[in-house]
C-alpha cells in the first residue's frame, strides 16, 4: 500500500511536482504515466526519502519510508538501473544488498535465476552490461528482500520485447499474490498492457487517474454510418458531443447503447459502432507530450 | 527466459529489526575492496610501504638506518593514499550514483556516513599496523644486510601519535568527501589542503613576524607536525594547538558537510 498526499516539490520558481495525491493498492499494478520531465521520478524520489518534499507526505505500508526499520524487506525500489558502480560485478551488487538486509547467501543465486542473468553475466562488471541487463539487475536488487511493495521507475526501458513480456508476467504474478506495484513509464502502451490502475501526470500535476477500464471507458465511442451528416445532427440534438475522426467516422462521448438508440430513432443505418478504446487516453497523453517536448531532461 | 518468477509467496513478517550499524559498517568495508580500483588503492599502501622500505635500505646512509627513518619514509606515500580511500568511499555514492540504492536500503544517511567513517578509520589503523610491520622488517633486513647496529628509536607512545596523525589526515579526506561529494573536486581540495595551504602559511610565517607566533594555532599541518617527529612527547600547548586547528579545519567543515549530506537530494 502506497499513499501519496499533496506531494509538492519546488525548485526556485518552478514547480516540478504540484500537489500530487494518489494511492497504489495491494494486488494491483499501478502505472504512473507521463512524458519525460513530467515529475514522475521526482515524485518517486520523494516517496523513498531521497528528495525532501517542499510539502506533502508519502507513506508506504502506512509508515514514512524513513521509519521502515529495514526498508529492503518491505519495499523494493528501482529508481535508475544505470545508477550502479561501474566497477562492481552484477553478483557483487546483489551481495551488498543481501548483506545490508541480512538475508541468507542463497538469495543472490535465486534472484539471478529469476531475472535470467547467467553465471558468466553475473561475474561481469556492470560497466559491460547493456541497459536491459542493468534493468534485470536492478529488478533483482528490488526483489531480493521479498518485499510487499515495489516502486520501479521506468523498469521496461532498454528491455527487448521478450524482456518486456517477461517483466509484465513477473509484475502481474507479483500483484496477483497480493503485492503492491507502482511503476512509471513514458510509454502509454507499456502502461496499458501492465497496469490495472493508471495515474497520469503532466507538468508536475495529475491530469487523470482511475482504473484502466474507467479511463478507457471515458473515451466514448466511434460510430460510422452511410449518412454521417444526419447522424451528427441527431446526436447533437441529443446533447452528445460529436467530432469527425477524419476518416468518415464520428467520435462521440456517449456510450454505444445511446448512440445505437439515437441512430435507430433517426433512421440512420450504422456500419460500425465500437468503444473508442484508449483513444481518449492516448489523445490526452499526446497533448501532454507535444506540450512538453523536453527531450534530455530527466523525467 | 523463464516466465515466472518468485519461488514463494510473501511470508508475513511479524517484527522487522532495524539494520544494525555493525552490518552497515561491514558492507561499507566490503565496498572499499570490491572494485578493482578500490582494491588496488588499498593494496598500493602495502606496495608503497615495501618499495619505500627497500629504497631506504638501498640509499640511506649507515647512521640513518634506524626504525624512525623507515617509519618517516613510509609515511609520505601513505599520507596521500589513506585520505584518497576515505574520499572515494564517500564520493562514489554520488559520482557513481550508488547512493540511490544505498540511501534507500538505509534511509538514515547519518548511519551510512557513520559506517563509512568507522570503516575508513579501521582501514587506516590496519594500514598503519602494516606499515609499522613492514618498517620493522626493513629495519631488521637493513641492519643485517649493511651490518649496522639495530636501532629501535621509536616508542609505543610515538607510534600511537603517528597513528593519530594518520587518522587525522584520513579524516581530512573524509571531511572533504562529505563536504564536496565529487571525487575529483575532493581530491584536488585535499592536495590544496595538504600541500598548498601549508606552503602559503610557511611563506607567511617567514615574512611576517606577527604570523610566526600565530601559525601553530592556525596551520593544521604545522600543529600536527609534532605527531611525526619521534623526538619528544607533546606538550599540553601542542595538544591544544592540534585541538584548535582540528576544530577550524576539520570539525567545522565536517559539520557543514554533514548538514548538506542530510538535506540535499540524491539523484
Coordinates of C-alpha atoms in Angstrom, one line a residue:
Chain A
X1 CA 0.0 0.0 0.0
X2 CA 1.4 3.4 -1.0
X3 CA -0.4 6.6 -0.1
X4 CA 0.8 9.9 -1.5
X5 CA -0.9 13.1 -0.3
X6 CA -0.3 16.5 -1.7
X7 CA 3.3 16.0 -2.6
X8 CA 4.9 19.1 -3.9
X9 CA 8.4 20.0 -4.9
X10 CA 9.5 23.4 -5.8
X11 CA 12.9 24.3 -7.4
X12 CA 13.2 28.0 -7.2
X13 CA 10.3 29.3 -9.2
X14 CA 9.5 26.0 -11.0
X15 CA 7.0 23.6 -9.5
X16 CA 8.4 20.2 -10.5
X17 CA 5.7 18.3 -8.6
X18 CA 2.5 20.1 -7.8
X19 CA 0.1 18.7 -5.2
X20 CA 0.2 15.1 -6.3
X21 CA -2.1 12.7 -4.5
X22 CA -2.8 9.1 -5.3
X23 CA -2.6 5.6 -3.9
X24 CA -1.4 2.3 -5.1
X25 CA -3.2 -0.7 -3.6
X26 CA -2.2 -4.3 -2.8
X27 CA -3.0 -6.8 -5.5
X28 CA -2.9 -4.2 -8.2
X29 CA -0.3 -2.8 -10.6
X30 CA -0.5 1.0 -10.7
X31 CA 1.0 2.7 -13.7
X32 CA 2.5 6.1 -13.3
X33 CA 2.3 7.6 -16.7
X34 CA 3.7 10.8 -18.0
X35 CA 6.0 12.3 -20.6
X36 CA 9.7 13.0 -19.9
X37 CA 10.1 15.7 -17.3
X38 CA 6.6 15.5 -16.0
X39 CA 7.7 14.9 -12.4
X40 CA 7.5 11.1 -12.2
X41 CA 11.0 10.5 -10.9
X42 CA 10.9 13.4 -8.6
X43 CA 7.7 12.1 -7.1
X44 CA 9.2 8.6 -6.7
X45 CA 12.4 10.0 -5.1
X46 CA 10.3 11.9 -2.6
X47 CA 8.4 8.7 -1.8
X48 CA 11.6 7.0 -0.8
X49 CA 13.2 9.9 1.0
X50 CA 15.9 10.7 -1.5
X51 CA 14.4 14.1 -2.2
X52 CA 12.9 16.2 0.6
X53 CA 9.5 17.4 -0.4
X54 CA 8.5 21.0 -0.2
X55 CA 5.2 19.9 1.2
X56 CA 3.0 16.8 1.4
X57 CA 3.5 13.3 2.6
X58 CA 4.1 9.8 1.3
X59 CA 3.6 6.6 3.2
X60 CA 4.5 3.1 2.3
X61 CA 2.7 0.4 4.3
X62 CA 1.3 3.2 6.4
X63 CA 4.7 4.5 7.5
X64 CA 7.0 7.1 6.2
X65 CA 9.8 5.4 4.2
X66 CA 12.4 6.6 6.7
X67 CA 10.5 4.9 9.5
X68 CA 10.8 1.5 7.9
X69 CA 13.4 -0.4 10.1
X70 CA 14.8 -2.4 7.2
X71 CA 13.2 -1.0 4.0
X72 CA 14.6 -3.5 1.6
X73 CA 12.5 -6.2 3.2
X74 CA 9.3 -4.2 2.8
X75 CA 9.8 -2.1 -0.3
X76 CA 11.7 -3.0 -3.4
X77 CA 13.0 0.2 -5.1
X78 CA 14.5 0.6 -8.6
X79 CA 14.9 4.2 -9.5
X80 CA 17.6 4.2 -12.1
X81 CA 19.1 1.0 -13.4
X82 CA 22.2 2.9 -14.6
X83 CA 23.0 4.1 -11.1
X84 CA 25.4 1.3 -10.2
X85 CA 29.1 1.3 -9.6
X86 CA 30.6 0.5 -13.0
X87 CA 33.4 -1.4 -11.4
X88 CA 31.3 -3.9 -9.4
X89 CA 30.2 -7.2 -10.8
X90 CA 26.4 -7.8 -11.0
X91 CA 26.7 -10.5 -8.4
X92 CA 28.6 -8.2 -6.0
X93 CA 25.8 -5.6 -6.3
X94 CA 23.3 -8.2 -5.1
X95 CA 25.6 -9.4 -2.4
X96 CA 25.8 -5.9 -1.0
X97 CA 22.0 -5.6 -1.0
X98 CA 21.7 -9.0 0.6
X99 CA 24.2 -8.3 3.3
X100 CA 22.6 -4.9 4.1
X101 CA 19.2 -6.6 4.6
X102 CA 20.7 -9.5 6.5
X103 CA 19.5 -12.2 4.1
X104 CA 20.9 -15.7 3.6
X105 CA 23.5 -16.1 0.8
X106 CA 21.3 -18.3 -1.3
X107 CA 19.0 -15.3 -2.1
X108 CA 21.6 -14.0 -4.5
X109 CA 21.6 -17.0 -6.7
X110 CA 17.8 -17.3 -6.5
X111 CA 17.5 -13.7 -7.7
X112 CA 20.0 -14.1 -10.6
X113 CA 17.8 -17.1 -11.6
X114 CA 14.6 -15.1 -11.5
X115 CA 15.9 -12.3 -13.7
X116 CA 17.7 -14.7 -16.0
X117 CA 21.2 -13.4 -15.6
X118 CA 23.7 -16.3 -16.2
X119 CA 26.7 -17.1 -14.1
X120 CA 29.0 -15.6 -16.6
X121 CA 27.0 -12.4 -16.9
X122 CA 26.7 -12.1 -13.1
X123 CA 30.5 -12.1 -12.8
X124 CA 30.9 -9.4 -15.4
X125 CA 31.3 -5.8 -14.3
X126 CA 28.3 -3.5 -14.5
X127 CA 30.1 -1.2 -17.0
X128 CA 29.9 -4.1 -19.5
X129 CA 26.2 -4.5 -19.0
X130 CA 23.6 -3.5 -21.6
X131 CA 20.7 -1.3 -20.3
X132 CA 18.5 -4.4 -20.4
X133 CA 20.9 -6.3 -18.2
X134 CA 21.1 -3.4 -15.8
X135 CA 17.3 -3.3 -15.6
X136 CA 17.3 -7.0 -14.7
X137 CA 20.0 -6.5 -12.1
X138 CA 18.0 -3.6 -10.7
X139 CA 14.8 -5.6 -10.5
X140 CA 16.8 -8.4 -8.8
X141 CA 18.0 -5.9 -6.2
X142 CA 14.4 -4.7 -5.7
X143 CA 13.1 -8.2 -5.3
X144 CA 15.9 -9.7 -3.2
X145 CA 14.2 -8.8 0.2
X146 CA 10.9 -10.3 -0.9
X147 CA 9.1 -7.0 -0.3
X148 CA 5.4 -6.4 -0.3
X149 CA 5.7 -3.2 -2.3
X150 CA 7.6 -2.5 -5.5
X151 CA 8.5 1.0 -6.7
X152 CA 10.0 0.9 -10.1
X153 CA 11.0 3.9 -12.3
X154 CA 10.9 3.1 -16.0
X155 CA 11.8 -0.6 -15.4
X156 CA 11.0 -1.5 -19.0
X157 CA 13.5 0.9 -20.5
X158 CA 16.1 -0.9 -22.5
X159 CA 14.3 -4.3 -22.3
X160 CA 13.7 -6.1 -25.6
X161 CA 10.1 -7.2 -26.4
X162 CA 10.7 -10.6 -24.8
X163 CA 12.1 -8.8 -21.8
X164 CA 9.1 -6.6 -21.5
X165 CA 6.8 -9.6 -21.7
X166 CA 8.8 -11.3 -19.0
X167 CA 8.6 -8.3 -16.8
X168 CA 4.9 -8.0 -17.4
X169 CA 4.4 -11.6 -16.3
X170 CA 6.6 -11.1 -13.3
X171 CA 4.8 -8.0 -12.1
X172 CA 1.4 -9.5 -12.8
X173 CA 2.2 -12.6 -10.8
X174 CA 3.6 -10.4 -8.1
X175 CA 0.4 -8.3 -7.8
X176 CA -1.7 -11.4 -8.0
X177 CA 0.0 -12.7 -4.9
X178 CA -1.0 -9.6 -3.1
X179 CA 1.9 -7.3 -3.8
X180 CA 1.6 -3.6 -4.5
X181 CA 3.4 -2.5 -7.6
X182 CA 3.9 1.1 -8.7
X183 CA 5.8 1.5 -12.0
X184 CA 6.4 4.6 -14.1
X185 CA 6.7 4.9 -17.8
X186 CA 6.6 7.5 -20.5
X187 CA 5.1 5.0 -22.9
X188 CA 1.3 4.7 -22.9
X189 CA 1.3 1.2 -24.5
X190 CA 3.6 -0.2 -21.8
X191 CA 1.3 1.0 -19.0
X192 CA -1.8 -0.1 -20.9
X193 CA -0.6 -3.7 -21.1
X194 CA 0.7 -4.0 -17.5
X195 CA -1.3 -1.7 -15.2
X196 CA -4.7 -2.1 -13.5
X197 CA -4.8 1.5 -12.3
X198 CA -3.4 4.5 -14.1
X199 CA -2.2 7.8 -12.7
X200 CA -1.3 10.2 -15.5
X201 CA 0.9 13.2 -14.7
X202 CA 1.9 16.1 -16.8
X203 CA 3.8 19.3 -15.8
X204 CA 4.0 18.0 -12.3
X205 CA 0.2 17.7 -11.9
X206 CA -2.0 14.7 -12.0
X207 CA -4.2 15.1 -15.1
X208 CA -6.2 11.9 -14.8
X209 CA -6.4 8.8 -12.6
X210 CA -8.5 5.8 -12.2
X211 CA -8.7 2.1 -13.1
X212 CA -7.7 1.3 -16.6
X213 CA -11.2 0.3 -17.6
X214 CA -12.6 3.5 -16.3
X215 CA -10.2 5.6 -18.2
X216 CA -10.7 3.7 -21.4
X217 CA -14.5 3.9 -21.0
X218 CA -14.3 7.6 -20.6
X219 CA -13.2 7.7 -24.2
X220 CA -16.7 7.2 -25.7
X221 CA -17.5 5.6 -29.0
X222 CA -16.6 5.6 -32.6
X223 CA -19.6 5.3 -35.0
X224 CA -19.7 5.0 -38.7
X225 CA -22.8 5.2 -41.0
X226 CA -23.9 5.8 -44.6
X227 CA -25.1 9.3 -43.7
X228 CA -22.7 11.0 -41.3
X229 CA -24.4 14.4 -41.5
X230 CA -27.8 13.1 -40.5
X231 CA -26.3 11.1 -37.6
X232 CA -24.2 14.0 -36.4
X233 CA -27.3 16.2 -36.5
X234 CA -29.4 13.6 -34.5
X235 CA -26.6 13.1 -31.9
X236 CA -26.0 16.8 -31.4
X237 CA -29.8 17.2 -30.9
X238 CA -29.5 14.7 -28.0
X239 CA -26.7 16.8 -26.5
X240 CA -24.0 14.3 -27.4
X241 CA -20.6 15.8 -28.2
X242 CA -19.6 14.7 -31.7
X243 CA -16.5 15.3 -33.7
X244 CA -15.4 13.8 -37.0
X245 CA -12.4 11.4 -36.8
X246 CA -11.2 12.4 -40.2
X247 CA -11.8 9.1 -42.0
X248 CA -15.5 9.3 -42.3
X249 CA -16.5 8.1 -38.8
X250 CA -17.6 10.1 -35.9
X251 CA -16.3 10.2 -32.3
X252 CA -18.8 10.7 -29.6
X253 CA -18.6 11.0 -25.8
X254 CA -21.7 8.8 -25.4
X255 CA -21.7 5.0 -24.8
X256 CA -22.7 2.6 -27.6
X257 CA -26.2 2.0 -26.3
X258 CA -27.2 5.6 -26.5
X259 CA -25.6 6.1 -30.0
X260 CA -27.5 3.0 -31.2
X261 CA -30.8 4.3 -29.9
X262 CA -30.3 7.7 -31.4
X263 CA -29.4 6.2 -34.8
X264 CA -32.5 4.0 -34.7
X265 CA -34.8 6.9 -34.0
X266 CA -33.1 9.0 -36.7
X267 CA -33.4 6.1 -39.1
X268 CA -29.7 6.0 -39.9
X269 CA -28.2 2.6 -40.6
X270 CA -24.9 2.1 -38.8
X271 CA -21.9 0.3 -40.4
X272 CA -19.7 0.4 -37.4
X273 CA -20.2 1.1 -33.7
X274 CA -17.5 0.4 -31.1
X275 CA -15.9 1.8 -27.9
X276 CA -13.1 4.3 -28.7
X277 CA -10.6 2.2 -26.8
X278 CA -7.8 4.1 -25.2
X279 CA -8.2 6.8 -27.8
X280 CA -9.1 9.4 -25.3
X281 CA -6.3 8.5 -23.0
X282 CA -3.9 8.5 -25.9
X283 CA -5.1 11.9 -27.1
X284 CA -4.7 13.3 -23.7
X285 CA -1.3 11.8 -23.4
X286 CA -0.2 13.1 -26.9
X287 CA -1.4 16.5 -25.9
X288 CA 0.8 16.4 -22.8
X289 CA 3.7 15.1 -24.7
X290 CA 3.6 17.6 -27.5
X291 CA 3.4 20.4 -24.9
X292 CA 6.4 19.0 -23.1
X293 CA 8.9 18.4 -25.9
X294 CA 11.7 18.5 -23.5
X295 CA 14.0 15.6 -24.5
X296 CA 17.1 15.3 -22.5
X297 CA 15.7 16.5 -19.2
X298 CA 15.4 13.5 -16.9
X299 CA 11.9 12.7 -16.1
Chain B
X1 CA 13.6 -16.8 -20.4
X2 CA 11.5 -18.3 -17.7
X3 CA 8.1 -16.8 -17.3
X4 CA 7.7 -16.7 -13.5
X5 CA 9.5 -16.0 -11.0
X6 CA 9.4 -15.7 -7.3
X7 CA 9.7 -19.1 -5.7
X8 CA 7.5 -18.4 -2.8
X9 CA 4.7 -16.2 -1.6
X10 CA 5.4 -13.4 0.8
X11 CA 6.0 -14.7 4.2
X12 CA 4.3 -12.3 6.7
X13 CA 6.9 -10.8 8.9
X14 CA 5.8 -10.0 12.4
X15 CA 8.7 -7.8 13.5
X16 CA 11.5 -6.5 11.5
X17 CA 14.6 -5.5 13.3
X18 CA 16.4 -2.3 12.2
X19 CA 19.6 -2.8 10.2
X20 CA 22.4 -2.7 12.9
X21 CA 25.3 -0.3 12.4
X22 CA 27.8 -3.2 12.6
X23 CA 26.2 -4.7 9.5
X24 CA 26.2 -1.4 7.6
X25 CA 29.9 -1.0 8.5
X26 CA 30.7 -4.4 7.3
X27 CA 29.0 -3.7 4.0
X28 CA 30.8 -0.3 3.7
X29 CA 34.1 -2.0 4.4
X30 CA 33.4 -4.5 1.7
X31 CA 32.6 -1.8 -0.8
X32 CA 36.1 -0.4 -0.3
X33 CA 37.6 -3.6 -1.7
X34 CA 35.1 -4.9 -4.2
X35 CA 36.1 -2.9 -7.2
X36 CA 39.5 -3.2 -9.0
X37 CA 40.2 0.5 -8.3
X38 CA 39.3 0.2 -4.7
X39 CA 41.3 -3.0 -4.2
X40 CA 44.5 -1.6 -5.8
X41 CA 44.2 1.7 -4.0
X42 CA 44.3 -0.2 -0.7
X43 CA 46.9 -2.6 -2.0
X44 CA 49.1 0.3 -3.0
X45 CA 49.6 1.1 0.6
X46 CA 51.3 -2.2 1.1
X47 CA 53.2 -1.9 -2.2
X48 CA 54.4 1.6 -1.4
X49 CA 55.4 0.6 2.1
X50 CA 57.5 -2.3 0.7
X51 CA 59.1 -0.1 -2.1
X52 CA 59.9 2.7 0.3
X53 CA 61.5 0.3 2.8
X54 CA 63.7 -1.2 0.0
X55 CA 64.6 2.3 -1.0
X56 CA 65.7 3.2 2.5
X57 CA 67.8 0.1 2.8
X58 CA 69.5 0.8 -0.6
X59 CA 70.0 4.6 -0.3
X60 CA 70.1 5.6 3.4
X61 CA 73.5 6.1 5.0
X62 CA 74.5 3.7 7.7
X63 CA 73.9 6.0 10.6
X64 CA 70.4 6.8 9.3
X65 CA 69.4 3.2 9.2
X66 CA 67.1 3.3 12.2
X67 CA 63.4 2.5 12.7
X68 CA 62.3 6.1 12.7
X69 CA 63.8 6.6 9.2
X70 CA 61.8 3.8 7.9
X71 CA 58.6 5.0 9.6
X72 CA 59.1 8.5 8.4
X73 CA 59.8 7.5 4.8
X74 CA 56.8 5.2 4.6
X75 CA 54.6 8.0 5.9
X76 CA 54.9 10.1 2.7
X77 CA 53.1 7.7 0.4
X78 CA 50.6 6.5 3.0
X79 CA 49.6 10.0 3.9
X80 CA 48.5 10.6 0.4
X81 CA 46.8 7.2 -0.2
X82 CA 44.8 6.9 3.0
X83 CA 42.8 10.1 2.6
X84 CA 42.0 9.1 -1.0
X85 CA 40.4 5.9 0.3
X86 CA 38.2 7.9 2.6
X87 CA 37.4 10.5 -0.1
X88 CA 36.3 7.8 -2.6
X89 CA 34.4 5.8 0.0
X90 CA 32.1 8.9 0.4
X91 CA 32.1 10.5 -3.0
X92 CA 31.5 7.3 -5.0
X93 CA 27.9 7.2 -3.7
X94 CA 27.4 10.4 -5.6
X95 CA 29.7 10.2 -8.6
X96 CA 28.8 6.5 -9.3
X97 CA 25.3 7.2 -8.2
X98 CA 25.2 4.1 -6.0
X99 CA 23.6 6.4 -3.3
X100 CA 20.2 5.8 -5.0
X101 CA 20.4 2.2 -3.7
X102 CA 22.5 2.8 -0.5
X103 CA 20.3 5.5 0.8
X104 CA 17.0 3.7 0.1
X105 CA 18.3 0.5 1.8
X106 CA 19.3 2.5 4.8
X107 CA 17.2 5.7 4.6
X108 CA 19.1 7.4 7.5
X109 CA 22.1 9.0 5.8
X110 CA 23.8 9.7 9.1
X111 CA 24.1 5.9 9.7
X112 CA 25.7 5.3 6.3
X113 CA 28.1 8.2 6.8
X114 CA 29.0 6.9 10.3
X115 CA 29.6 3.4 8.9
X116 CA 31.9 4.9 6.3
X117 CA 33.8 6.9 8.9
X118 CA 34.2 3.7 11.1
X119 CA 35.3 1.6 8.1
X120 CA 37.7 4.3 6.9
X121 CA 39.4 4.6 10.3
X122 CA 39.6 0.8 10.6
X123 CA 41.4 0.7 7.2
X124 CA 43.7 3.5 8.4
X125 CA 44.6 1.6 11.6
X126 CA 45.1 -1.6 9.8
X127 CA 47.3 0.2 7.2
X128 CA 49.4 1.7 10.0
X129 CA 49.9 -1.7 11.6
X130 CA 51.0 -3.0 8.3
X131 CA 53.4 -0.2 7.6
X132 CA 54.9 -0.5 11.1
X133 CA 55.5 -4.2 10.5
X134 CA 57.0 -3.6 7.0
X135 CA 59.2 -0.9 8.5
X136 CA 60.3 -3.2 11.3
X137 CA 61.2 -5.9 8.8
X138 CA 63.1 -3.3 6.8
X139 CA 65.0 -2.3 9.8
X140 CA 65.9 -5.9 10.6
X141 CA 66.8 -6.5 7.0
X142 CA 68.8 -3.3 6.7
X143 CA 70.8 -4.0 9.8
X144 CA 71.6 -7.5 8.7
X145 CA 72.5 -6.6 5.1
X146 CA 74.6 -3.5 5.9
X147 CA 75.9 -4.8 9.2
X148 CA 74.8 -1.7 11.0
X149 CA 73.6 -1.8 14.6
X150 CA 69.9 -2.5 15.0
X151 CA 68.3 0.7 16.3
X152 CA 64.7 0.9 17.6
X153 CA 64.3 4.6 18.3
X154 CA 60.5 4.8 18.3
X155 CA 58.5 4.3 21.5
X156 CA 55.0 2.9 21.6
X157 CA 53.7 6.4 22.5
X158 CA 55.3 7.8 19.4
X159 CA 53.7 5.0 17.4
X160 CA 50.3 6.0 18.8
X161 CA 51.0 9.7 17.9
X162 CA 51.8 8.6 14.5
X163 CA 48.6 6.6 14.1
X164 CA 46.6 9.5 15.4
X165 CA 48.3 11.8 12.9
X166 CA 47.4 9.5 10.0
X167 CA 43.8 9.1 11.2
X168 CA 43.5 12.9 11.3
X169 CA 44.8 13.1 7.7
X170 CA 42.3 10.4 6.7
X171 CA 39.5 12.3 8.4
X172 CA 40.5 15.5 6.5
X173 CA 39.9 13.4 3.3
X174 CA 36.7 12.1 4.7
X175 CA 35.5 15.6 5.6
X176 CA 36.3 16.9 2.1
X177 CA 34.4 13.9 0.6
X178 CA 31.4 14.7 2.7
X179 CA 31.7 18.5 2.0
X180 CA 32.3 18.3 -1.7
X181 CA 30.7 14.9 -2.7
X182 CA 32.5 14.8 -6.0
X183 CA 35.6 12.6 -6.4
X184 CA 37.9 14.9 -8.4
X185 CA 36.9 18.0 -6.6
X186 CA 37.5 16.4 -3.2
X187 CA 40.9 15.1 -4.3
X188 CA 42.0 18.4 -5.6
X189 CA 40.8 20.1 -2.4
X190 CA 42.8 17.6 -0.4
X191 CA 46.0 18.5 -2.2
X192 CA 45.3 22.2 -1.7
X193 CA 44.7 21.5 2.0
X194 CA 47.8 19.4 2.5
X195 CA 50.3 21.0 0.2
X196 CA 49.3 24.4 -0.9
X197 CA 47.9 25.9 2.2
X198 CA 50.8 24.9 4.5
X199 CA 53.2 26.3 1.9
X200 CA 51.4 29.6 2.0
X201 CA 51.4 29.6 5.7
X202 CA 55.1 28.8 5.8
X203 CA 55.9 31.7 3.5
X204 CA 53.7 34.0 5.5
X205 CA 55.5 32.9 8.7
X206 CA 58.9 33.6 7.3
X207 CA 58.0 37.0 6.0
X208 CA 55.6 38.3 8.7
X209 CA 56.7 38.3 12.3
X210 CA 53.1 38.6 13.7
X211 CA 52.1 35.4 11.9
X212 CA 55.0 33.4 13.2
X213 CA 53.5 33.1 16.7
X214 CA 50.1 32.6 15.4
X215 CA 51.0 29.8 12.9
X216 CA 50.8 26.8 15.3
X217 CA 47.2 27.8 16.2
X218 CA 46.1 28.3 12.6
X219 CA 48.1 25.9 10.4
X220 CA 46.8 22.4 10.9
X221 CA 49.8 20.7 9.3
X222 CA 52.2 22.7 11.4
X223 CA 50.3 22.0 14.6
X224 CA 50.3 18.3 13.8
X225 CA 54.0 18.1 12.9
X226 CA 54.9 17.1 16.4
X227 CA 53.0 13.9 16.0
X228 CA 55.5 12.7 13.4
X229 CA 58.8 14.0 14.9
X230 CA 59.7 10.9 17.0
X231 CA 61.8 13.0 19.3
X232 CA 59.7 14.1 22.3
X233 CA 56.3 13.9 23.9
X234 CA 53.8 16.5 23.0
X235 CA 53.3 19.4 25.5
X236 CA 49.9 20.5 26.6
X237 CA 50.2 23.5 24.4
X238 CA 50.9 21.4 21.3
X239 CA 47.8 19.3 22.1
X240 CA 45.8 22.5 22.4
X241 CA 47.1 23.6 19.0
X242 CA 46.1 20.3 17.5
X243 CA 42.7 20.7 19.0
X244 CA 42.2 24.3 17.9
X245 CA 43.4 23.7 14.3
X246 CA 41.3 20.5 14.2
X247 CA 38.2 22.4 15.1
X248 CA 38.8 25.1 12.5
X249 CA 40.0 22.9 9.6
X250 CA 38.3 19.6 10.3
X251 CA 35.3 19.8 12.7
X252 CA 33.5 22.9 11.4
X253 CA 33.7 22.0 7.7
X254 CA 32.7 18.4 8.6
X255 CA 29.6 19.7 10.4
X256 CA 28.7 21.9 7.4
X257 CA 29.3 18.9 5.1
X258 CA 27.1 16.6 7.2
X259 CA 24.3 19.1 7.2
X260 CA 24.5 19.3 3.4
X261 CA 24.5 15.5 3.1
X262 CA 21.4 15.1 5.3
X263 CA 19.5 17.7 3.3
X264 CA 20.5 17.5 -0.3
X265 CA 18.7 15.4 -2.9
X266 CA 20.2 12.2 -4.0
X267 CA 19.8 11.8 -7.8

